[in-house]
CSV table of C-alpha atoms in Angstrom, one decimal:
chain,number,residue,atom,x,y,z
A,1,MET,CA,9.1,-4.8,-25.3
A,2,ARG,CA,7.3,-2.8,-22.8
A,3,ALA,CA,7.5,-4.1,-19.0
A,4,VAL,CA,7.3,-2.8,-15.7
A,5,GLY,CA,10.8,-1.1,-14.3
A,6,GLN,CA,11.7,1.3,-11.0
A,7,ASP,CA,15.1,3.1,-11.0
A,8,THR,CA,14.8,2.9,-6.9
A,9,LEU,CA,12.9,1.4,-3.9
A,10,GLY,CA,9.9,2.8,-2.5
A,11,GLY,CA,6.1,3.1,-2.7
A,12,PRO,CA,3.8,2.8,-5.8
A,13,GLU,CA,4.7,5.9,-7.4
A,14,VAL,CA,8.3,4.5,-8.6
A,15,LEU,CA,6.6,2.2,-11.1
A,16,LYS,CA,6.8,2.9,-14.7
A,17,ILE,CA,6.5,1.4,-18.4
A,18,VAL,CA,9.8,1.1,-20.1
A,19,GLU,CA,10.9,-0.4,-23.6
A,20,VAL,CA,13.8,-3.4,-22.9
A,21,GLU,CA,14.6,-5.9,-24.6
A,22,ARG,CA,12.6,-8.9,-25.4
A,23,PRO,CA,13.9,-12.0,-24.2
A,24,GLU,CA,15.0,-15.2,-26.1
A,25,PRO,CA,14.3,-18.8,-25.0
A,26,GLY,CA,17.2,-20.8,-24.3
A,27,PRO,CA,17.4,-24.8,-24.0
A,28,VAL,CA,14.4,-26.2,-22.3
A,29,GLU,CA,12.7,-22.7,-22.1
A,30,ILE,CA,9.6,-21.3,-23.6
A,31,LEU,CA,8.7,-17.7,-25.1
A,32,VAL,CA,5.8,-16.9,-23.4
A,33,ARG,CA,3.3,-13.4,-24.7
A,34,VAL,CA,1.4,-12.2,-21.3
A,35,HIS,CA,-1.9,-11.4,-21.8
A,36,ALA,CA,-2.6,-11.2,-18.0
A,37,ALA,CA,-0.6,-11.0,-14.9
A,38,GLY,CA,-1.4,-11.7,-11.2
A,39,VAL,CA,-0.5,-9.2,-8.4
A,40,ASN,CA,0.8,-10.7,-5.0
A,41,PRO,CA,1.9,-9.3,-1.9
A,42,THR,CA,5.2,-10.5,-2.7
A,43,ASP,CA,5.5,-8.0,-5.4
A,44,TRP,CA,5.0,-4.8,-3.4
A,45,LYS,CA,7.4,-6.0,-1.0
A,46,SER,CA,9.8,-6.6,-3.4
A,47,ARG,CA,9.0,-3.2,-5.0
A,48,THR,CA,9.8,-1.6,-1.0
A,49,ASN,CA,12.4,-3.8,0.0
A,50,GLY,CA,14.3,-5.5,-3.0
A,51,GLY,CA,14.1,-8.8,-4.3
A,52,ARG,CA,13.7,-11.9,-2.1
A,53,PHE,CA,17.3,-12.6,-2.5
A,54,GLY,CA,18.5,-8.9,-1.8
A,55,ASP,CA,18.1,-8.0,-5.4
A,56,SER,CA,18.4,-4.0,-5.6
A,57,LEU,CA,16.1,-3.5,-8.2
A,58,PRO,CA,13.8,-6.5,-8.3
A,59,THR,CA,11.9,-7.2,-12.0
A,60,LEU,CA,8.3,-7.9,-10.8
A,61,GLY,CA,5.7,-9.9,-11.5
A,62,PHE,CA,5.5,-14.0,-10.9
A,63,ASP,CA,1.6,-14.9,-12.1
A,64,VAL,CA,1.4,-15.4,-16.1
A,65,SER,CA,-1.0,-16.5,-18.4
A,66,GLY,CA,-0.5,-16.0,-22.0
A,67,VAL,CA,0.5,-18.0,-25.4
A,68,VAL,CA,3.5,-19.9,-26.3
A,69,GLU,CA,5.4,-17.6,-28.9
A,70,ALA,CA,8.7,-19.7,-29.4
A,71,VAL,CA,10.0,-22.6,-27.6
A,72,GLY,CA,13.9,-23.3,-26.8
A,73,PRO,CA,16.0,-26.4,-28.1
A,74,GLY,CA,14.6,-29.3,-26.2
A,75,VAL,CA,11.0,-28.5,-25.6
A,76,THR,CA,8.5,-31.2,-26.4
A,77,LEU,CA,5.6,-30.3,-23.8
A,78,TYR,CA,4.3,-27.2,-25.4
A,79,GLU,CA,4.7,-25.5,-28.8
A,80,PRO,CA,3.6,-22.1,-30.3
A,81,GLY,CA,-0.2,-21.2,-29.9
A,82,ASP,CA,-0.4,-23.1,-27.0
A,83,GLU,CA,-2.4,-21.5,-24.0
A,84,VAL,CA,-0.5,-21.7,-20.6
A,85,PHE,CA,-0.6,-20.3,-17.1
A,86,GLY,CA,2.0,-20.9,-14.0
A,87,MET,CA,4.2,-19.3,-11.9
A,88,PRO,CA,7.6,-19.0,-13.4
A,89,ARG,CA,10.8,-19.4,-11.3
A,90,PHE,CA,9.4,-17.9,-8.1
A,91,PRO,CA,11.2,-17.1,-5.9
A,92,HIS,CA,13.5,-15.5,-8.2
A,93,PRO,CA,13.0,-13.1,-10.7
A,94,ALA,CA,10.7,-13.7,-13.3
A,95,GLY,CA,9.3,-10.5,-14.6
A,96,ALA,CA,5.9,-10.9,-15.4
A,97,TYR,CA,5.1,-7.4,-15.4
A,98,ALA,CA,6.0,-7.5,-19.4
A,99,GLU,CA,4.7,-8.3,-22.5
A,100,TYR,CA,7.1,-11.5,-22.5
A,101,VAL,CA,8.7,-14.0,-20.4
A,102,THR,CA,10.7,-17.0,-20.8
A,103,ALA,CA,10.8,-19.9,-18.1
A,104,PRO,CA,11.3,-23.9,-17.7
A,105,PRO,CA,8.4,-25.4,-19.7
A,106,ARG,CA,7.1,-27.1,-16.3
A,107,HIS,CA,6.8,-23.8,-14.6
A,108,PHE,CA,3.4,-23.8,-16.9
A,109,ALA,CA,0.5,-25.7,-17.0
A,110,ARG,CA,-1.8,-25.6,-20.2
A,111,LYS,CA,-4.7,-23.3,-19.3
A,112,PRO,CA,-7.9,-24.7,-19.2
A,113,ALA,CA,-10.5,-23.4,-21.9
A,114,SER,CA,-13.0,-22.4,-19.6
A,115,ILE,CA,-11.4,-19.7,-18.1
A,116,ASP,CA,-10.1,-16.9,-19.9
A,117,HIS,CA,-6.4,-15.1,-19.2
A,118,VAL,CA,-7.4,-12.6,-16.6
A,119,GLN,CA,-9.0,-15.7,-14.2
A,120,ALA,CA,-6.0,-17.7,-15.2
A,121,ALA,CA,-3.4,-15.1,-14.3
A,122,ALA,CA,-4.9,-15.0,-10.4
A,123,ILE,CA,-4.5,-18.4,-9.8
A,124,PRO,CA,-0.7,-19.7,-10.2
A,125,LEU,CA,1.0,-18.4,-6.9
A,126,ALA,CA,-2.1,-18.4,-4.4
A,127,ALA,CA,-3.4,-21.7,-5.4
A,128,LEU,CA,-0.3,-23.4,-5.3
A,129,THR,CA,0.9,-22.0,-2.1
A,130,ALA,CA,-2.7,-23.2,-0.7
A,131,TRP,CA,-2.1,-26.7,-2.3
A,132,GLN,CA,1.5,-27.4,-1.0
A,133,GLY,CA,0.4,-26.2,2.5
A,134,LEU,CA,-2.6,-27.8,2.6
A,135,VAL,CA,-2.1,-31.3,0.7
A,136,ASP,CA,1.8,-31.3,0.7
A,137,THR,CA,3.0,-30.1,4.1
A,138,ALA,CA,-0.3,-30.9,6.3
A,139,GLY,CA,-1.7,-33.8,4.5
A,140,LEU,CA,-5.1,-32.6,4.5
A,141,ARG,CA,-7.7,-35.3,3.9
A,142,SER,CA,-11.5,-35.9,3.9
A,143,GLY,CA,-13.1,-35.3,7.2
A,144,HIS,CA,-10.4,-33.2,8.2
A,145,ARG,CA,-11.4,-30.0,10.0
A,146,VAL,CA,-9.4,-26.8,8.8
A,147,LEU,CA,-9.0,-23.3,9.9
A,148,VAL,CA,-8.2,-21.0,7.1
A,149,HIS,CA,-6.7,-17.2,8.3
A,150,ALA,CA,-8.2,-14.4,5.9
A,151,ALA,CA,-10.3,-16.6,4.2
A,152,GLY,CA,-11.7,-13.7,1.7
A,153,GLY,CA,-8.2,-12.7,0.2
A,154,GLY,CA,-6.0,-13.9,-2.2
A,155,VAL,CA,-4.6,-17.1,-1.1
A,156,GLY,CA,-7.6,-17.7,1.3
A,157,HIS,CA,-10.3,-17.7,-0.4
A,158,LEU,CA,-8.8,-20.5,-2.9
A,159,ALA,CA,-7.6,-22.4,0.2
A,160,VAL,CA,-10.9,-23.0,0.9
A,161,GLN,CA,-11.9,-24.2,-2.1
A,162,ILE,CA,-9.2,-26.5,-2.4
A,163,ALA,CA,-9.9,-28.0,1.4
A,164,LYS,CA,-13.7,-28.0,0.6
A,165,ALA,CA,-12.5,-30.0,-2.6
A,166,ARG,CA,-10.3,-32.7,-0.5
A,167,GLY,CA,-14.0,-33.2,1.5
A,168,ALA,CA,-12.7,-30.9,4.9
A,169,TYR,CA,-14.9,-29.2,7.4
A,170,VAL,CA,-13.9,-25.9,6.7
A,171,ILE,CA,-13.9,-23.0,9.2
A,172,GLY,CA,-12.9,-19.1,8.0
A,173,THR,CA,-11.7,-16.0,9.5
A,174,ALA,CA,-13.0,-12.7,7.5
A,175,ARG,CA,-14.5,-9.5,7.8
A,176,THR,CA,-18.5,-9.8,8.1
A,177,PRO,CA,-18.7,-7.8,4.7
A,178,LYS,CA,-16.9,-11.2,3.2
A,179,HIS,CA,-19.1,-13.8,5.2
A,180,GLU,CA,-21.5,-14.3,2.3
A,181,LEU,CA,-18.6,-14.9,-0.1
A,182,VAL,CA,-16.6,-17.4,1.9
A,183,ARG,CA,-19.5,-19.3,2.4
A,184,SER,CA,-20.4,-19.5,-0.9
A,185,LEU,CA,-16.9,-20.9,-1.7
A,186,GLY,CA,-17.7,-23.9,0.4
A,187,ALA,CA,-17.0,-22.5,4.3
A,188,ASP,CA,-19.2,-24.4,6.6
A,189,GLU,CA,-18.1,-21.4,9.4
A,190,VAL,CA,-17.0,-18.3,9.4
A,191,VAL,CA,-15.9,-16.2,12.2
A,192,ASP,CA,-15.5,-12.1,12.1
A,193,TYR,CA,-12.0,-12.1,14.1
A,194,THR,CA,-12.8,-8.5,14.8
A,195,GLU,CA,-15.7,-8.9,16.9
A,196,VAL,CA,-14.7,-12.6,18.4
A,197,ASP,CA,-11.8,-13.8,19.3
A,198,PHE,CA,-10.8,-16.8,16.7
A,199,ALA,CA,-8.8,-18.6,19.4
A,200,GLU,CA,-11.9,-18.9,21.9
A,201,ALA,CA,-14.6,-19.8,19.2
A,202,VAL,CA,-12.7,-22.2,17.5
A,203,ARG,CA,-11.6,-25.8,18.8
A,204,ASP,CA,-10.4,-29.2,17.6
A,205,VAL,CA,-9.0,-28.6,14.4
A,206,ASP,CA,-6.5,-30.5,12.2
A,207,VAL,CA,-5.2,-27.9,10.4
A,208,VAL,CA,-4.4,-24.3,10.4
A,209,LEU,CA,-3.3,-22.3,7.5
A,210,ASP,CA,-2.4,-19.0,8.7
A,211,THR,CA,-1.9,-16.6,6.0
A,212,ILE,CA,-1.1,-13.4,8.1
A,213,GLY,CA,1.7,-14.3,10.8
A,214,GLY,CA,2.4,-12.2,13.8
A,215,ASP,CA,0.4,-13.7,16.6
A,216,TYR,CA,-2.1,-15.4,14.7
A,217,GLY,CA,0.6,-18.5,15.0
A,218,THR,CA,0.7,-18.3,18.8
A,219,ARG,CA,-3.2,-18.1,19.0
A,220,SER,CA,-4.1,-20.5,16.5
A,221,VAL,CA,-2.0,-22.8,18.7
A,222,ARG,CA,-5.0,-23.0,20.9
A,223,THR,CA,-7.7,-24.1,18.3
A,224,LEU,CA,-5.6,-27.0,17.3
A,225,ARG,CA,-6.5,-30.8,18.7
A,226,ASP,CA,-3.1,-32.5,19.9
A,227,GLY,CA,-1.3,-33.6,16.9
A,228,GLY,CA,-2.6,-31.2,14.4
A,229,VAL,CA,-0.3,-29.0,11.8
A,230,LEU,CA,0.2,-25.1,11.6
A,231,VAL,CA,1.1,-24.0,8.3
A,232,SER,CA,2.1,-20.6,7.6
A,233,ILE,CA,2.6,-18.9,4.5
A,234,VAL,CA,4.6,-15.8,6.8
A,235,PRO,CA,8.0,-16.4,8.3
A,236,PRO,CA,9.1,-16.5,10.6
A,237,VAL,CA,8.1,-18.9,12.9
A,238,GLU,CA,9.2,-17.8,16.5
A,239,ASP,CA,10.7,-20.2,19.2
A,240,GLU,CA,7.7,-19.5,21.6
A,241,LEU,CA,5.4,-20.6,18.7
A,242,ARG,CA,7.4,-23.9,18.1
A,243,ALA,CA,7.5,-24.5,22.0
A,244,ALA,CA,3.6,-24.0,22.4
A,245,ALA,CA,3.3,-26.2,19.5
A,246,ALA,CA,5.7,-28.8,20.4
A,247,GLU,CA,4.3,-29.2,24.1
A,248,ARG,CA,0.9,-30.6,22.5
A,249,GLY,CA,2.9,-32.8,19.2
A,250,ILE,CA,1.7,-30.2,17.1
A,251,ARG,CA,3.8,-30.1,13.9
A,252,THR,CA,4.5,-26.5,13.0
A,253,GLY,CA,6.8,-24.3,10.3
A,254,TRP,CA,6.7,-22.2,7.3
A,255,THR,CA,6.3,-23.3,3.8
A,256,LEU,CA,7.5,-21.3,0.6
A,257,VAL,CA,5.9,-22.2,-2.6
A,258,GLU,CA,7.8,-23.3,-5.3
A,259,PRO,CA,7.0,-23.9,-9.1
A,260,ASP,CA,5.1,-27.5,-8.9
A,261,TYR,CA,4.2,-29.0,-12.4
A,262,ALA,CA,2.4,-31.9,-10.7
A,263,GLY,CA,0.5,-29.3,-8.6
A,264,MET,CA,-0.5,-26.8,-11.3
A,265,LYS,CA,-2.3,-30.2,-12.6
A,266,GLU,CA,-4.2,-30.8,-10.1
A,267,ILE,CA,-5.4,-27.1,-9.8
A,268,VAL,CA,-6.2,-27.7,-13.6
A,269,ALA,CA,-8.3,-30.6,-12.6
A,270,LEU,CA,-10.1,-28.7,-9.6
A,271,VAL,CA,-10.9,-25.6,-12.2
A,272,GLU,CA,-12.2,-27.9,-15.1
A,273,SER,CA,-14.8,-29.5,-12.6
A,274,GLY,CA,-16.1,-26.4,-11.3
A,275,SER,CA,-14.4,-26.7,-8.0
A,276,LEU,CA,-12.0,-23.8,-7.7
A,277,HIS,CA,-12.2,-20.6,-9.6
A,278,ALA,CA,-10.3,-17.2,-8.6
A,279,GLU,CA,-12.3,-14.2,-7.4
A,280,ILE,CA,-11.2,-11.0,-9.5
A,281,ASP,CA,-11.2,-8.1,-7.0
A,282,SER,CA,-10.2,-5.9,-9.6
A,283,VAL,CA,-8.4,-5.5,-13.1
A,284,PHE,CA,-6.0,-2.6,-14.4
A,285,PRO,CA,-3.9,-2.0,-17.7
A,286,LEU,CA,-0.5,-2.7,-17.2
A,287,GLU,CA,0.2,1.3,-17.4
A,288,LYS,CA,-1.6,1.6,-14.1
A,289,VAL,CA,0.3,-1.0,-12.5
A,290,ALA,CA,0.9,2.2,-9.4
A,291,GLU,CA,-2.7,2.0,-8.9
A,292,ALA,CA,-2.9,-1.7,-8.5
A,293,HIS,CA,-0.2,-1.9,-6.2
A,294,THR,CA,-1.8,0.7,-3.8
A,295,LEU,CA,-5.2,-0.8,-3.6
A,296,GLY,CA,-3.4,-3.9,-2.8
A,297,GLU,CA,-1.6,-2.5,-0.3
A,298,ARG,CA,-4.4,-1.6,1.4
A,299,GLY,CA,-5.1,-5.1,2.4
A,300,ARG,CA,-9.0,-4.8,2.0
A,301,THR,CA,-9.3,-6.4,-1.4
A,302,THR,CA,-11.6,-9.6,-2.0
A,303,GLY,CA,-9.9,-12.2,-3.8
A,304,LYS,CA,-7.1,-10.9,-6.5
A,305,ILE,CA,-5.9,-7.8,-8.5
A,306,VAL,CA,-5.0,-8.5,-12.3
A,307,LEU,CA,-2.9,-6.4,-14.9
A,308,THR,CA,-4.1,-6.8,-18.4
A,309,VAL,CA,-0.7,-7.0,-20.5
A,310,ALA,CA,-1.7,-8.2,-24.3
């Protein structure tokens, strides 16, 4: 089968199409023929620095949408021909930039019939990150005020929709050209972080979702009410930030997304109700994976980049 490989760590130019043996599903695994694969920042970080756990040459890609080709012993959840999407094996290598992947069946959910494979491949990692951060970690509920950083980005634009669907008052940070989009997704307020200091413009929020890192965490503490929650998806959480948060009873920490069958079913329900969709910035064929990475690393995309495979 075709897959994306690399002989060395480095820039987008190290990525190439290689021929590798097609995997076979083991016990309690399914084989999925990949129709589309999402592109995420973790992919180009791994390409440059190695895998999250020090893999010398990572196999890239986690977001998958495709069709079940075969099932291993013990699988009853799916059968060949079922359309599925998910985030298999994260943060361990999944190799979604390929024609086939294998993974446990509950790392997938049934793809909603209302969206195509490109849309579906853009959703799992970013939506699960937002869901687990806002709902599971922060306990977001109706009436909460939530601040979402980079609200036009891959995680951010889905987080805005999830927060709104949960009944929250949503404030997003984004450059002015993205304000119309972010409002259309459900944001009640949008702050251009290049024009004003969000830490001065925003007050009394219950939850902050920090997708940026750096000094955003410490500055975000100033926007939170006493007893609020600051969730970062970018490690580490510095001691200075923890101390500043602790003084006001603010809970903080970083969350690493994980495969989540229950969370995926919640996301499916939001998609099917019309409350959640992925904005697609660009679509590239698998052979142009280097171009996709080059675009993503510029940090100016709106929504998600997707590779088409089958």
